[in-house]
Structures are given as C-alpha cells and as structure tokens.
mmCIF file of C-alpha atoms and ligand atoms in Angstrom:
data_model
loop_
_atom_site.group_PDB
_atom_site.id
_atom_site.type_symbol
_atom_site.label_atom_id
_atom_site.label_comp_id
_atom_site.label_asym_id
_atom_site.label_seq_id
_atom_site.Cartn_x
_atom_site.Cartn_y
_atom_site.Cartn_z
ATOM 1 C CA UNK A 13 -35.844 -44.995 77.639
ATOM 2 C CA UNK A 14 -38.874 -46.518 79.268
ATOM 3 C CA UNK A 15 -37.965 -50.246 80.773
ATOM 4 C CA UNK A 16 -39.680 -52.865 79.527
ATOM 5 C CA UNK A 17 -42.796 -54.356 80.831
ATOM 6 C CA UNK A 18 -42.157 -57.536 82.411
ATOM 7 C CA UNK A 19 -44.915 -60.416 83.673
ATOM 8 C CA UNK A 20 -42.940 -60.767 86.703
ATOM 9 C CA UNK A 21 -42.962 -58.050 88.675
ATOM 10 C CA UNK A 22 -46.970 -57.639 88.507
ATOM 11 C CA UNK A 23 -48.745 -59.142 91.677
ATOM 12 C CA UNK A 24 -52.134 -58.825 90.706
ATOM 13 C CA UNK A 25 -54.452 -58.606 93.624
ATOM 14 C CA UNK A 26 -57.910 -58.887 91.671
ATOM 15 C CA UNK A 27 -58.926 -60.553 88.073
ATOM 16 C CA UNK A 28 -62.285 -60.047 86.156
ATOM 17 C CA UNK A 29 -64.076 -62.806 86.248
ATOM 18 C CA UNK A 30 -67.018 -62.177 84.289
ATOM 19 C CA UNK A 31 -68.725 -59.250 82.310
ATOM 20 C CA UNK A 32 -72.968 -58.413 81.879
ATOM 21 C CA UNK A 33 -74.297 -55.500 80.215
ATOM 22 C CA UNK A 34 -78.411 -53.783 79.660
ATOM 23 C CA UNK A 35 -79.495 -51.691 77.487
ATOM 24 C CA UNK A 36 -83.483 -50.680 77.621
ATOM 25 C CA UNK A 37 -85.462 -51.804 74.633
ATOM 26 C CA UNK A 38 -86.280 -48.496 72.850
ATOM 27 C CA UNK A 39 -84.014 -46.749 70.972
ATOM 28 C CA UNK A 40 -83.946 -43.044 70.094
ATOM 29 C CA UNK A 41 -82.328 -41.632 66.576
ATOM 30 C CA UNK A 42 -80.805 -38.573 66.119
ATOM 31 C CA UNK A 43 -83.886 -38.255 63.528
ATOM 32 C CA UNK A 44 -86.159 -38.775 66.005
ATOM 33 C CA UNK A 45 -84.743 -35.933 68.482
ATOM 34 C CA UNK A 46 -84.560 -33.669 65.311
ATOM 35 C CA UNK A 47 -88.378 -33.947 65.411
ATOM 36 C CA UNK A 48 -88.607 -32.276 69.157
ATOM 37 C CA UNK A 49 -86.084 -29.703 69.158
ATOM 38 C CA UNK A 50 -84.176 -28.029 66.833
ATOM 39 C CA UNK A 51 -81.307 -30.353 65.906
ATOM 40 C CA UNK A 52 -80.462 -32.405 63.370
ATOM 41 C CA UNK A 53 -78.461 -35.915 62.545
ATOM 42 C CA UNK A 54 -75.829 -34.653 60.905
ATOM 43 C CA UNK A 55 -74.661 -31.713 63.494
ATOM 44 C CA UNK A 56 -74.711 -34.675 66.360
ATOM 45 C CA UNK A 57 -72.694 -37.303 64.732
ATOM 46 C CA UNK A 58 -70.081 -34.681 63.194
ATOM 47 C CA UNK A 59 -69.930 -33.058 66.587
ATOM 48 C CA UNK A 60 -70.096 -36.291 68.951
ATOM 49 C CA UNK A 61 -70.103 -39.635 66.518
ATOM 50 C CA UNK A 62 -73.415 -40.265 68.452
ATOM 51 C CA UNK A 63 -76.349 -41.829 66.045
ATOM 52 C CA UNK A 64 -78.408 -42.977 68.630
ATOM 53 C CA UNK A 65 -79.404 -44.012 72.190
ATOM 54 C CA UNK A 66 -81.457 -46.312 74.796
ATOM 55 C CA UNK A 67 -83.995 -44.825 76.822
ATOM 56 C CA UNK A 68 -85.293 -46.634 79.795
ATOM 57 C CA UNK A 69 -89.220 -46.920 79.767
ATOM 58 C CA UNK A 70 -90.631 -45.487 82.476
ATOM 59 C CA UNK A 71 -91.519 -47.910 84.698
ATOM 60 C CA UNK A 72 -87.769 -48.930 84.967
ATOM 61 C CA UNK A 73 -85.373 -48.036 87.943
ATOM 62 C CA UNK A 74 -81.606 -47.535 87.689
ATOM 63 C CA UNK A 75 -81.835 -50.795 89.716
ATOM 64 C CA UNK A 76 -83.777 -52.813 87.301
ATOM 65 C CA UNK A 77 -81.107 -52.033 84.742
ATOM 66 C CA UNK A 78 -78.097 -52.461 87.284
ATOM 67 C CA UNK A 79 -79.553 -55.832 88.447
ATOM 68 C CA UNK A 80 -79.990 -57.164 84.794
ATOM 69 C CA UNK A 81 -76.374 -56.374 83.695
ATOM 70 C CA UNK A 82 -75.467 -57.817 87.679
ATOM 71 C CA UNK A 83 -77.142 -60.982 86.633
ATOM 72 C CA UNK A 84 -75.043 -61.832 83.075
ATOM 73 C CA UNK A 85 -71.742 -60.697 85.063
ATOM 74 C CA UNK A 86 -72.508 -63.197 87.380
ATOM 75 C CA UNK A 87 -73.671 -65.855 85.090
ATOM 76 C CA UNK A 88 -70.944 -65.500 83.064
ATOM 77 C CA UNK A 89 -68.679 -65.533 85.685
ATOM 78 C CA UNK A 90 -69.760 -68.680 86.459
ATOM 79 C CA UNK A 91 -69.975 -68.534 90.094
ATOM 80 C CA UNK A 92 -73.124 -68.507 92.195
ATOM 81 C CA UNK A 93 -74.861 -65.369 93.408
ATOM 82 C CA UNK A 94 -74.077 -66.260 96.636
ATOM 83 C CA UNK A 95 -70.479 -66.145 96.675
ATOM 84 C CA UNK A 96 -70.464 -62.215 95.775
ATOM 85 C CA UNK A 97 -69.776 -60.619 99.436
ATOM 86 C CA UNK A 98 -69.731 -56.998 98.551
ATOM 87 C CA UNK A 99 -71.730 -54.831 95.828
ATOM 88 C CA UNK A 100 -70.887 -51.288 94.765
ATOM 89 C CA UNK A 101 -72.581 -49.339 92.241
ATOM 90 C CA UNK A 102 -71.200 -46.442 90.258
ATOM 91 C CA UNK A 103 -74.054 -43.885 89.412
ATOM 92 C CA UNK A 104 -75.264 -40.459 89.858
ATOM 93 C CA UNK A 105 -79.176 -41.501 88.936
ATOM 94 C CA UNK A 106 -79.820 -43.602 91.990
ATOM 95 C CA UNK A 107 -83.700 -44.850 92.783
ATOM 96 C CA UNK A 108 -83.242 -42.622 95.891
ATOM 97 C CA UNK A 109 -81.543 -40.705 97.695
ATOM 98 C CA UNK A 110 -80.956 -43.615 100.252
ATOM 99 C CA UNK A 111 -80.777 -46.150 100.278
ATOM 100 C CA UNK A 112 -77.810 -47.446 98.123
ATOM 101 C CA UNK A 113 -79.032 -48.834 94.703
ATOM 102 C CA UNK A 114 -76.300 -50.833 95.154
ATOM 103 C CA UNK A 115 -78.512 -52.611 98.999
ATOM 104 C CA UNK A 116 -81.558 -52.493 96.240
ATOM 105 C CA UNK A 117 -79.504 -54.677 93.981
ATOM 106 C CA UNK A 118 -78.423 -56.472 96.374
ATOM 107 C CA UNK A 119 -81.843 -56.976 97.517
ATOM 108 C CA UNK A 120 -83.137 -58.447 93.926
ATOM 109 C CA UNK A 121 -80.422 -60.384 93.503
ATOM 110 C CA UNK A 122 -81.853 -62.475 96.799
ATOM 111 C CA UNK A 123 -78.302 -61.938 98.609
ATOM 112 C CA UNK A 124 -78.390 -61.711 102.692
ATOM 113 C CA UNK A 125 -74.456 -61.411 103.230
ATOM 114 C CA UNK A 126 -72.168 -59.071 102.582
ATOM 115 C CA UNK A 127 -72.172 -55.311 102.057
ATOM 116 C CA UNK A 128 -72.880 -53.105 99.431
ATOM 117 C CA UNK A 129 -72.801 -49.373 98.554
ATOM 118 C CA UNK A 130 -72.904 -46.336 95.565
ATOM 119 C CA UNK A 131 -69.906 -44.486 94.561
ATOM 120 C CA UNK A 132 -70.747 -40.732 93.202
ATOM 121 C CA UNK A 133 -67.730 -39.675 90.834
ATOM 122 C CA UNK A 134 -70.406 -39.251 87.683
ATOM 123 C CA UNK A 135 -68.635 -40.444 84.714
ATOM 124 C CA UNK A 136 -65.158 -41.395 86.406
ATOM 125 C CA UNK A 137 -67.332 -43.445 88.197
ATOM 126 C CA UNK A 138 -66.877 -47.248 87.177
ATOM 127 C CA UNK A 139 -63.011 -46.330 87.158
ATOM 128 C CA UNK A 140 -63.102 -45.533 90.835
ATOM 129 C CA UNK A 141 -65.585 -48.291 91.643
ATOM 130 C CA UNK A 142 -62.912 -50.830 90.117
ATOM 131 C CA UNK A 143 -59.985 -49.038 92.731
ATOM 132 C CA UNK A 144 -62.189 -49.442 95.492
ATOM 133 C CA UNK A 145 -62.759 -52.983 94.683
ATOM 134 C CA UNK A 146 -59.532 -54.122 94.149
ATOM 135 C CA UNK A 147 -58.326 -52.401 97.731
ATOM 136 C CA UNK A 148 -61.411 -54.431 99.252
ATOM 137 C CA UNK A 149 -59.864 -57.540 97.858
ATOM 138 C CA UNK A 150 -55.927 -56.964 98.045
ATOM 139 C CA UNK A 151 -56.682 -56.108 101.835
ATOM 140 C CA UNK A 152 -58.770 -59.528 101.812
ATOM 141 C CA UNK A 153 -62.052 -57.575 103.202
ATOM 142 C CA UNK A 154 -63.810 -59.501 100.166
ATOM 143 C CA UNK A 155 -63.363 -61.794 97.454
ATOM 144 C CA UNK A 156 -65.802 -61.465 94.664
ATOM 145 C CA UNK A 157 -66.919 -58.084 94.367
ATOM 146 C CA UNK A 158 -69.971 -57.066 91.785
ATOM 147 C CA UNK A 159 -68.471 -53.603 90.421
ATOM 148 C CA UNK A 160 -71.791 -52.016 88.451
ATOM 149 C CA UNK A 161 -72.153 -49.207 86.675
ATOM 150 C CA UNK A 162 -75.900 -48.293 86.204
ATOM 151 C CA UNK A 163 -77.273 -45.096 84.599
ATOM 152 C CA UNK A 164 -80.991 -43.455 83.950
ATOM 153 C CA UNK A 165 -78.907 -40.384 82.702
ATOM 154 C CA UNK A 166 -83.039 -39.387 80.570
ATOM 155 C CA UNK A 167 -84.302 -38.663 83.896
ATOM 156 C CA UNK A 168 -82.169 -35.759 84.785
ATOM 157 C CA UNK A 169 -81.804 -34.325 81.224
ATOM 158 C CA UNK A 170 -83.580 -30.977 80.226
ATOM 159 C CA UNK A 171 -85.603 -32.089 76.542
ATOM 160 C CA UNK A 172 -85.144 -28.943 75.687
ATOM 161 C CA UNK A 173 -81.987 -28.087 75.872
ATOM 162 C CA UNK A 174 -80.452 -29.298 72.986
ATOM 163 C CA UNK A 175 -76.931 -28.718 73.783
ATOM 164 C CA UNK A 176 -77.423 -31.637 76.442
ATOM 165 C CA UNK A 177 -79.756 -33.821 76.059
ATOM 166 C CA UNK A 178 -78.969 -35.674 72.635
ATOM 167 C CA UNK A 179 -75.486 -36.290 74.549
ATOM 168 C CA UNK A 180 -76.320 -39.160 76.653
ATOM 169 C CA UNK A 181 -78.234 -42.528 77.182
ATOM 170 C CA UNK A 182 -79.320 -45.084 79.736
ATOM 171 C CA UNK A 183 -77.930 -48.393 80.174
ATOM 172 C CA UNK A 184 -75.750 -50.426 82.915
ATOM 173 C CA UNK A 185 -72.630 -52.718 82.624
ATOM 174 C CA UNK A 186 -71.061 -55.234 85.097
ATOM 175 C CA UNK A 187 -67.904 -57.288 86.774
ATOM 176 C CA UNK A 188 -67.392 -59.334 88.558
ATOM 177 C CA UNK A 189 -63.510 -59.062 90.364
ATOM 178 C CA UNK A 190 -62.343 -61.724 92.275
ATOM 179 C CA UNK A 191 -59.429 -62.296 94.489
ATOM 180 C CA UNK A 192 -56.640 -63.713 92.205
ATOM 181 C CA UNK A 193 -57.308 -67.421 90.822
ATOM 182 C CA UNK A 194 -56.954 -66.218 87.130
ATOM 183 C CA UNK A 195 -52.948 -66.609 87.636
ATOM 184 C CA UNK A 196 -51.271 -63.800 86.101
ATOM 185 C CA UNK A 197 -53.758 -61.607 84.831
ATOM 186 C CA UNK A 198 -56.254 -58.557 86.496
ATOM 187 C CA UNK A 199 -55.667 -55.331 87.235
ATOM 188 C CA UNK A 200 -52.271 -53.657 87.365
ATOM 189 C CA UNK A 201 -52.950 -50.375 88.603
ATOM 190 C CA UNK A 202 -55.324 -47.648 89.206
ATOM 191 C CA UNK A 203 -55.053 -44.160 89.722
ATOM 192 C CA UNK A 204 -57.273 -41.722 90.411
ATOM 193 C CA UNK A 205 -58.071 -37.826 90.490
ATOM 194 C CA UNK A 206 -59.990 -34.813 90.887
ATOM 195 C CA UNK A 207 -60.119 -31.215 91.044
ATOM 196 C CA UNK A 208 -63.063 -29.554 92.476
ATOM 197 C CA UNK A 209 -61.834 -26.425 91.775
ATOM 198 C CA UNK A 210 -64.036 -27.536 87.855
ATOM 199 C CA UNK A 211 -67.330 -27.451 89.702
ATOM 200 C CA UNK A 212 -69.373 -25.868 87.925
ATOM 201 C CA UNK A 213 -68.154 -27.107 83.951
ATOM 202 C CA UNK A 214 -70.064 -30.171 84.439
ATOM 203 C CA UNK A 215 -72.967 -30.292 87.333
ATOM 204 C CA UNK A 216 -76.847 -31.560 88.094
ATOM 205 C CA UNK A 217 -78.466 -28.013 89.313
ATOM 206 C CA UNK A 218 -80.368 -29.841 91.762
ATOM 207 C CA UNK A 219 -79.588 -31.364 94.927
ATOM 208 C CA UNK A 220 -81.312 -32.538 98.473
ATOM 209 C CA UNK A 221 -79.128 -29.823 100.323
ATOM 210 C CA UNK A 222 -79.193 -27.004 97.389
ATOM 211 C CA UNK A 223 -82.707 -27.165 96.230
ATOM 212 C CA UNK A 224 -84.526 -30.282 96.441
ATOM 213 C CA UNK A 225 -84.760 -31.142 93.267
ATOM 214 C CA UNK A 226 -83.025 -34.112 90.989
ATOM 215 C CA UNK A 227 -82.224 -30.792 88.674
ATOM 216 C CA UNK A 228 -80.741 -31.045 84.813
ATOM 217 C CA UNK A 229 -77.250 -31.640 83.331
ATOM 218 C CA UNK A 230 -75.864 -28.171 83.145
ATOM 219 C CA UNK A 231 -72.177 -28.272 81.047
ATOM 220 C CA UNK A 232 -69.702 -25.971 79.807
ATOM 221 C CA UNK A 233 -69.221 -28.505 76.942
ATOM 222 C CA UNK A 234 -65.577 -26.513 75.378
ATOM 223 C CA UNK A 235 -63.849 -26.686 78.625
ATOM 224 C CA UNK A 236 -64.953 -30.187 79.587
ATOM 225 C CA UNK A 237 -63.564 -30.979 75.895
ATOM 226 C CA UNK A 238 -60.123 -29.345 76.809
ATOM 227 C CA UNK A 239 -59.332 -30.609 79.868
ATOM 228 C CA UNK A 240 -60.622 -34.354 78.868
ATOM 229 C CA UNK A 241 -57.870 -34.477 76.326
ATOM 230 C CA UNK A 242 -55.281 -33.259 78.371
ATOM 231 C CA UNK A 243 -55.709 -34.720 81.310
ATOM 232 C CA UNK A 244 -56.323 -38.523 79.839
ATOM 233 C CA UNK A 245 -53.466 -38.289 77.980
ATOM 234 C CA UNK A 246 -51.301 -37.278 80.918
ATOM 235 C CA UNK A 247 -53.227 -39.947 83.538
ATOM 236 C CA UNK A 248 -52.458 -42.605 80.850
ATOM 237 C CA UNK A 249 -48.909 -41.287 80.641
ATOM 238 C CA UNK A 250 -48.124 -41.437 83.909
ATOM 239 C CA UNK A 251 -49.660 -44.496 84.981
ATOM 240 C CA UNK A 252 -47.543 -46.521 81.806
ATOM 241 C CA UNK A 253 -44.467 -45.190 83.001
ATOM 242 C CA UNK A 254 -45.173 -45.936 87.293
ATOM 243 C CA UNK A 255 -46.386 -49.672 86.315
ATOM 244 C CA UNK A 256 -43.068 -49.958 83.063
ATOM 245 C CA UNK A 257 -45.181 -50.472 80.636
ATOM 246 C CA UNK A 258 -44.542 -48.811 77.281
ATOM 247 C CA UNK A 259 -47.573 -47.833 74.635
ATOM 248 C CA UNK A 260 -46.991 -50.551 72.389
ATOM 249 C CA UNK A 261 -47.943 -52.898 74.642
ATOM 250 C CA UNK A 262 -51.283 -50.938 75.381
ATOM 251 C CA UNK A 263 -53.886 -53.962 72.951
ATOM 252 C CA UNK A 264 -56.678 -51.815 74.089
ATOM 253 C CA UNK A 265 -58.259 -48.735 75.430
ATOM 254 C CA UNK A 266 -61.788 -48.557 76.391
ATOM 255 C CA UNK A 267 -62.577 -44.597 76.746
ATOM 256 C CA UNK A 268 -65.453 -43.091 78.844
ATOM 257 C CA UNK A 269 -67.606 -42.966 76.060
ATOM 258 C CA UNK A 270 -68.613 -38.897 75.993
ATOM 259 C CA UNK A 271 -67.283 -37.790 72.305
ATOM 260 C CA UNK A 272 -65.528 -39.342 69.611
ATOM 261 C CA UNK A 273 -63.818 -36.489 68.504
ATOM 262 C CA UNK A 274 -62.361 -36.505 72.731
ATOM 263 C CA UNK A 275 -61.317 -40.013 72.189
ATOM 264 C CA UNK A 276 -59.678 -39.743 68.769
ATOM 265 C CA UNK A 277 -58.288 -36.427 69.710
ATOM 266 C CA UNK A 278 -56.576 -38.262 73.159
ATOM 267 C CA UNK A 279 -55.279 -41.272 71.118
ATOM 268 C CA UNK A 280 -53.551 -38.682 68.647
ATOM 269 C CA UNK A 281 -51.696 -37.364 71.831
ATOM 270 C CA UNK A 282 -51.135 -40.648 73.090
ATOM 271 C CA UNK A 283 -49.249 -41.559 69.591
ATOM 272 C CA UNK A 284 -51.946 -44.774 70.143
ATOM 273 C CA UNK A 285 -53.480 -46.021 66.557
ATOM 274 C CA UNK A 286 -57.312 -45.357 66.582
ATOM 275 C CA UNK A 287 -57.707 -49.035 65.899
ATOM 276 C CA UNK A 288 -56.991 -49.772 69.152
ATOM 277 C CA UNK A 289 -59.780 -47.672 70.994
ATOM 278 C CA UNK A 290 -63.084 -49.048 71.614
ATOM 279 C CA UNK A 291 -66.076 -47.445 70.491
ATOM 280 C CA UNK A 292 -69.761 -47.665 71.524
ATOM 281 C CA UNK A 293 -70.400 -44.022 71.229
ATOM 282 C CA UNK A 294 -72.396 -44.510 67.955
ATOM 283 C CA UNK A 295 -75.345 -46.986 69.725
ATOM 284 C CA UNK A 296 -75.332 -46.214 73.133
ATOM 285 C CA UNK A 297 -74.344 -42.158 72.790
ATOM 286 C CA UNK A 298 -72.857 -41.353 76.574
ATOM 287 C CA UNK A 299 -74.326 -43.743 79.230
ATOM 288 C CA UNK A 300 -72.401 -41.832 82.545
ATOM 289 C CA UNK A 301 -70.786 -44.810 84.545
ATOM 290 C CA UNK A 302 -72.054 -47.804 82.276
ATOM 291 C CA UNK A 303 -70.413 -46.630 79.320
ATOM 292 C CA UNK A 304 -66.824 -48.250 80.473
ATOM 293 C CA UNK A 305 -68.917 -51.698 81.283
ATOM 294 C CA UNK A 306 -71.450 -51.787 78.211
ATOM 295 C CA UNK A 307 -68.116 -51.588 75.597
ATOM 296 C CA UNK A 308 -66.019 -54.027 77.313
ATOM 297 C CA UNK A 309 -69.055 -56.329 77.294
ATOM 298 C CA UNK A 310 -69.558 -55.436 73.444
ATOM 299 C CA UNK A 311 -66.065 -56.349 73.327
ATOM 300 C CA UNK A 312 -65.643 -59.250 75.601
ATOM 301 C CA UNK A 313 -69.298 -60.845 74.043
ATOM 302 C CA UNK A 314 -67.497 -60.132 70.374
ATOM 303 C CA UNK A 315 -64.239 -61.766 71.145
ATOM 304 C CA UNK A 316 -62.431 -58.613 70.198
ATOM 305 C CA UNK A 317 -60.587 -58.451 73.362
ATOM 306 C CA UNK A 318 -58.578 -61.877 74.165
ATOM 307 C CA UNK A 319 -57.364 -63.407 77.532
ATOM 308 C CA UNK A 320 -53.942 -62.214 78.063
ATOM 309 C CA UNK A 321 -54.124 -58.627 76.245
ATOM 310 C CA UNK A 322 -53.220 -55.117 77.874
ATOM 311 C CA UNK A 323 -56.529 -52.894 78.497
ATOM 312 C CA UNK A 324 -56.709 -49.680 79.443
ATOM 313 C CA UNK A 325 -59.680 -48.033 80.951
ATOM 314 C CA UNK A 326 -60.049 -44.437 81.104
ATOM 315 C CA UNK A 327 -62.694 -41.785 82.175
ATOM 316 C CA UNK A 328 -63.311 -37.830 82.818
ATOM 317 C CA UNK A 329 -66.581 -36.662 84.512
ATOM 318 C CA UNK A 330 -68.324 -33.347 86.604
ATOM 319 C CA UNK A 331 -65.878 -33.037 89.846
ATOM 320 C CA UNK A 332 -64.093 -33.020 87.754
ATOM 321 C CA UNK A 333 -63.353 -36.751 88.554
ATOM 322 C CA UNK A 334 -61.144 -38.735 86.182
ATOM 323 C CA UNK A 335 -58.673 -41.521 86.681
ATOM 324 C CA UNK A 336 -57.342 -44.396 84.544
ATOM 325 C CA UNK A 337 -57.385 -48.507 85.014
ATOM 326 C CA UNK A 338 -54.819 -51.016 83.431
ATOM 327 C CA UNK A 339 -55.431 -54.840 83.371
ATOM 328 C CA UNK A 340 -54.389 -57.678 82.152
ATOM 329 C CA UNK A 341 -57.284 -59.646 81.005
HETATM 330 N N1 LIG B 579 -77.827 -29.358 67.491
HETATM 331 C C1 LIG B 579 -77.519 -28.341 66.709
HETATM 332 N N2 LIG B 579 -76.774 -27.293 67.102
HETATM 333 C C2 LIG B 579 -76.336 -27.310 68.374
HETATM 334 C C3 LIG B 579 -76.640 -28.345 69.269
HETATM 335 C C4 LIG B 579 -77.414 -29.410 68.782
HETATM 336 N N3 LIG B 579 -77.752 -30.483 69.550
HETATM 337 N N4 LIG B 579 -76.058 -28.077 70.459
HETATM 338 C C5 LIG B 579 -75.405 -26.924 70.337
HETATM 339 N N5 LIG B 579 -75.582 -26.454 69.067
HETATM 340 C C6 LIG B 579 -75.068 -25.217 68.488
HETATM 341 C C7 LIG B 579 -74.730 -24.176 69.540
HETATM 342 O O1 LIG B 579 -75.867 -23.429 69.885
HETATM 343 C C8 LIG B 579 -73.706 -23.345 68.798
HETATM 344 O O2 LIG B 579 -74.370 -22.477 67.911
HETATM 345 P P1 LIG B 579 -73.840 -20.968 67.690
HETATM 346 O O3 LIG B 579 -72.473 -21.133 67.115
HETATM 347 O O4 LIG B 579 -74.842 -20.395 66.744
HETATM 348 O O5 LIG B 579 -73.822 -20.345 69.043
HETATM 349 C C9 LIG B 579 -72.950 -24.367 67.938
HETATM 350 O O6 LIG B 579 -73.825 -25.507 67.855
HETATM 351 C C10 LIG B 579 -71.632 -24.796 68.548
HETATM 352 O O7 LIG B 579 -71.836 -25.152 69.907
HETATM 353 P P2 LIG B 579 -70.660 -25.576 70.831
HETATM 354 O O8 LIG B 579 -71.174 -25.839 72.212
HETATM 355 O O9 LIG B 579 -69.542 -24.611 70.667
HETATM 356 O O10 LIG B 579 -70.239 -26.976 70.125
HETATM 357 P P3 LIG B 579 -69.003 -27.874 70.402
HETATM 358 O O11 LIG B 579 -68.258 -28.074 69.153
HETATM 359 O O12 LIG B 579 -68.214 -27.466 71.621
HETATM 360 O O13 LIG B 579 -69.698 -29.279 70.744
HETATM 361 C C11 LIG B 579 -70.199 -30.694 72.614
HETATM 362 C C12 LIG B 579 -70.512 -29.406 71.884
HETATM 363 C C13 LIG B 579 -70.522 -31.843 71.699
HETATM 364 C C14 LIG B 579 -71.081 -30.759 73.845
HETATM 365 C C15 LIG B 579 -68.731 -30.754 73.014
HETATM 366 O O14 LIG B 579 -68.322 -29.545 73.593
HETATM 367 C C16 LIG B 579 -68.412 -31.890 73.979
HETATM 368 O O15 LIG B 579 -68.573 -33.063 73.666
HETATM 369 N N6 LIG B 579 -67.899 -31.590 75.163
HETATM 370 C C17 LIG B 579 -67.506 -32.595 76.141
HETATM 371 C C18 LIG B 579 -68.632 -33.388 76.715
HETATM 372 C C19 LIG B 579 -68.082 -34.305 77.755
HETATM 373 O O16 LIG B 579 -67.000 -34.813 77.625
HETATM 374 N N7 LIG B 579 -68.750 -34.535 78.839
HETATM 375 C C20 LIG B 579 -68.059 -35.288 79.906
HETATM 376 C C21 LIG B 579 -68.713 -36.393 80.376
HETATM 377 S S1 LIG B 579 -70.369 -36.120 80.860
HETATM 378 C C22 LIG B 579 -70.519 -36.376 82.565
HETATM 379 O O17 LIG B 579 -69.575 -36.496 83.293
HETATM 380 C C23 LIG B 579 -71.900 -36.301 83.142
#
C-alpha cells in the first residue's frame, strides 16, 4: 500500500506567485474552417472536443502575445517588473531564429538585469520550462523567474491540410515562481522525458539546418494518440508514488490540452474522476506550450482551483517530449 502523503516531508524550493494569460481577439469556428476545406463541426468536436480557436492577427509576434500574458503574471503577482531576474520562454514559434523571444520579452517588459532564454520541447514545453525554473531557484541562481509559454502555432500550419490545421490555436500563458515565501506550498516534483527515437510522429518539416524554411506540422496523429495515453498515465504514476502521494489526493490535473478524447481516455487509466481534469480544449483548441498556462489561468481567474489544493500538470509533444509537474498551490 502506497504511504500516505504527508505536509512534512515536502521542502518546496519554488511557489507560483502569480498567473497571466492572452488570447488574440479573433476567433475561428469549426463552421468557419468548414467553409475552406473540407471539414465539418461535428467530425472536429467528436474527434478532438475542439469548437473553436484564437488566431493571432498578423501584425502580432509570439512576443507580443508572450509579453501580454508576462504582464498579468506579473501584475498579479504583485511584485514589480523589476524584481524578475531570469525569463524563459517555452515555444517552438519564436519571432526568430535568434534571438531568444524570451531577450525580446525581456526587452518590452523594460528589464536590464537578469537573463533570459527559449526552451524547445514543443508541447512538453511549459512542463520543462517550470523544471528548469525551479533548479534555477532551489540552486539560488534566481528568485523570481517569469516561466512563459507563448505560441503562433497558425503560422506554421498547412490550411490545407485538414488533418492538422483545425487542431491547434495561438495564445500564451504565464508564472511567475518565486523562491519559497508562500510557506508550504509550490512545486513538489518534476520529472521529465523523451524519446527521440518518435521523431518523425510529430515534426515541423522545415528547419534552418534541413531546409530553410519555418515548414508545416506534419503528425502521425494514431500513434501520437497511443503513446500520449500510455505514457501520461505511467509519468503520473510514477511521479505519485516517488513524491507518496496517493490519487485521491490529486484536486486537479491540468492536461496539455491536444484531445479530449487523450485526456478522458488518460484519466480512465488513472482511475481519476473526469471532474477533476481541466478543460480548455473547447475555446482555445491546442495552443502548443500555452495551453498548460491559459487553463490554469481560466482556472486560477475562476476560483476553481484554491490555495492549498494538489495540481497536477501534464504534457506530451513531437520529440517526443513529455513529463509531468505536481504542486501545491
Ligand atoms: N475533418 C474531416 N475528416 C477528417 C479530418 C477533418 N479535419 N481530418 C482527418 N479526417 C478524416 C481522415 O482523412 C480519415 O478519413 P478516411 O477514414 O476516409 O481515411 C478519417 O477522418 C479518420 O482519420 P484519422 O486520422 O484516423 O482520425 P483519428 O480518429 O485518429 O483522429 C486526430 C485524428 C484528432 C488527429 C487524433 O489522431 C489525435 O488527436 N491525435 C493526437 C494529437 C496530439 O496529441 N498531438 C500532440 C500534441 S501536438 C504537438 O506537440 C505539436
């Protein structure tokens, strides 16, 4: 029998302090994609539980979006800009190909000190943006860290390939983690994983080395299905039992929003109610990175999640990447 979790024995090293989110002001329906190509409302919400997305207009940059959520995370932090001391971004739609978006961020936000930098893990990405953070700040190399995830995923879609493109959206989500004054509550653990030996089921067919192109979303959508299921479940698993924690205590899980049927299909395995998993899926369809951030904002903004309850957060993306984040908030 699994030992019971106990307040104790956690030493948290970092604690949210505050949460932003963006979404881009137009909005596209399924009925409006079913217009363009041949597709229609019905086969993407049965398939997906996606009814409709943001699209950035194109004047915006992932940064505009990223410094926008950056700017509510800090707000509601209630801290000052100037005591962040490092930045990282999660995304695989940067601005450029360098600079960081995260230094262009850093940049708007009128900040001189610190450092900042992107993580690439596509999807998995906010998950290991929040491990590197927390490392940063248990090893005292910072103590309020701005941990974005920012997404233009529109830009790299192919319109006419309708197997990908009504899957995702654009939007960005923020934190703000800070070195423990929240007593007794932040993250508990992380863990994180990937197998590159998956390649090719999820992958952008453009690259500065490869071709020099931004490319399109290519995905073997079945397999990426199959091996999301599996290996949340088992991440989750694993990472209860190393930290003692038990499912009933799990309040929450906040799932890498990329199918609903993936995320009722893992909670099944889990034995987890569905009441207990988070769902943006049906506004924001799957925003890459941000889609961790924008529903624990939704959530945060709507109370739904209260100070002292067990969240999970859990993601699978191209690598494949995936990993798994438990906090007390
Ligand atoms: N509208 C209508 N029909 C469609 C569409 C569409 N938009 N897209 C595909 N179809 C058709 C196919 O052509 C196929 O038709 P056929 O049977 O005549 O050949 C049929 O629908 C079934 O297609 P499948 O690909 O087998 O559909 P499936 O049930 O597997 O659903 C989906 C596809 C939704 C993509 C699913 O496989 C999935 O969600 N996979 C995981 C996605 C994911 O998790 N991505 C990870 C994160 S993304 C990231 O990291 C960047």
């Amino acid at each position: 029998m699994q030992k019971k979790y106990s307040n104790k024995r956690i030493k948290f090293s970092s604690c949210i302090l505050g949460c932003g989110s963006y979404l881009p002001k137009k909005i596209v329906t399924n009925n409006d994609l079913s217009k363009k190509i041949d597709t229609s409302d019905e086969w993407i919400k049965t398939r997906t539980g996606i009814k409709q997305r943001y699209i950035a207009s194109k004047n915006q940059l992932n940064s505009d979006l990223g410094f926008q959520a950056a700017r509510k995370a800090i707000k509601n932090s209630k801290i000052k800009i100037s005591d962040i001391d490092l930045i990282i971004v999660a995304t695989s739609t940067p601005d450029h190909t360098f600079p960081s978006t995260a230094t262009k961020i850093q940049a708007k936000l009128g900040l001189k000190k610190g450092f900042a930098f992107d993580v690439q893990a596509a999807c998995s990405g906010f998950i290991y943006a929040i491990s590197i953070a927390d490392n940063y700040i248990s090893n005292k190399q910072a103590k309020n860290v701005l941990v974005i995830g920012s997404e233009i995923f529109s830009r790299i879609l192919d319109w006419n390939d309708r197997s990908t493109c009504v899957l995702f959206g654009d939007g960005a989500g923020a934190i703000v983690l800070s070195d423990n004054k929240k007593k007794n509550s932040g993250i508990i653990s992380t863990e994180l994983y990937s197998d590159g030996r998956f390649y090719d089921l999820l992958y952008v067919n453009g690259g500065v080395s490869s071709n020099q192109k931004s490319g399109h979303v290519k995905m073997k959508g079945k397999e990426v299905f199959r091996h999301a299921v599996e290996k949340l479940s088992n991440c989750i698993e694993l990472s209860l039992k190393k930290n003692n924690l038990v499912k009933d205590q799990i309040d929450w899980i906040i799932p890498h929003q990329a199918n609903k049927r993936i995320m009722d299909m893992t909670a099944n395995k889990l034995g987890i109610p569905r009441e207990k998993i988070l769902i943006t899926i049906d506004r924001y369809a799957n925003t890459s990175s941000a889609s961790i951030p924008l529903t624990l904002d939704y959530a945060l903004s709507k109370k739904i999640i209260k100070r002292g309850q067990i969240v999970v957060l859990e993601a699978i993306g191209g690598g494949l990447t995936w990993g798994c984040s438990i906090l007390k908030y």
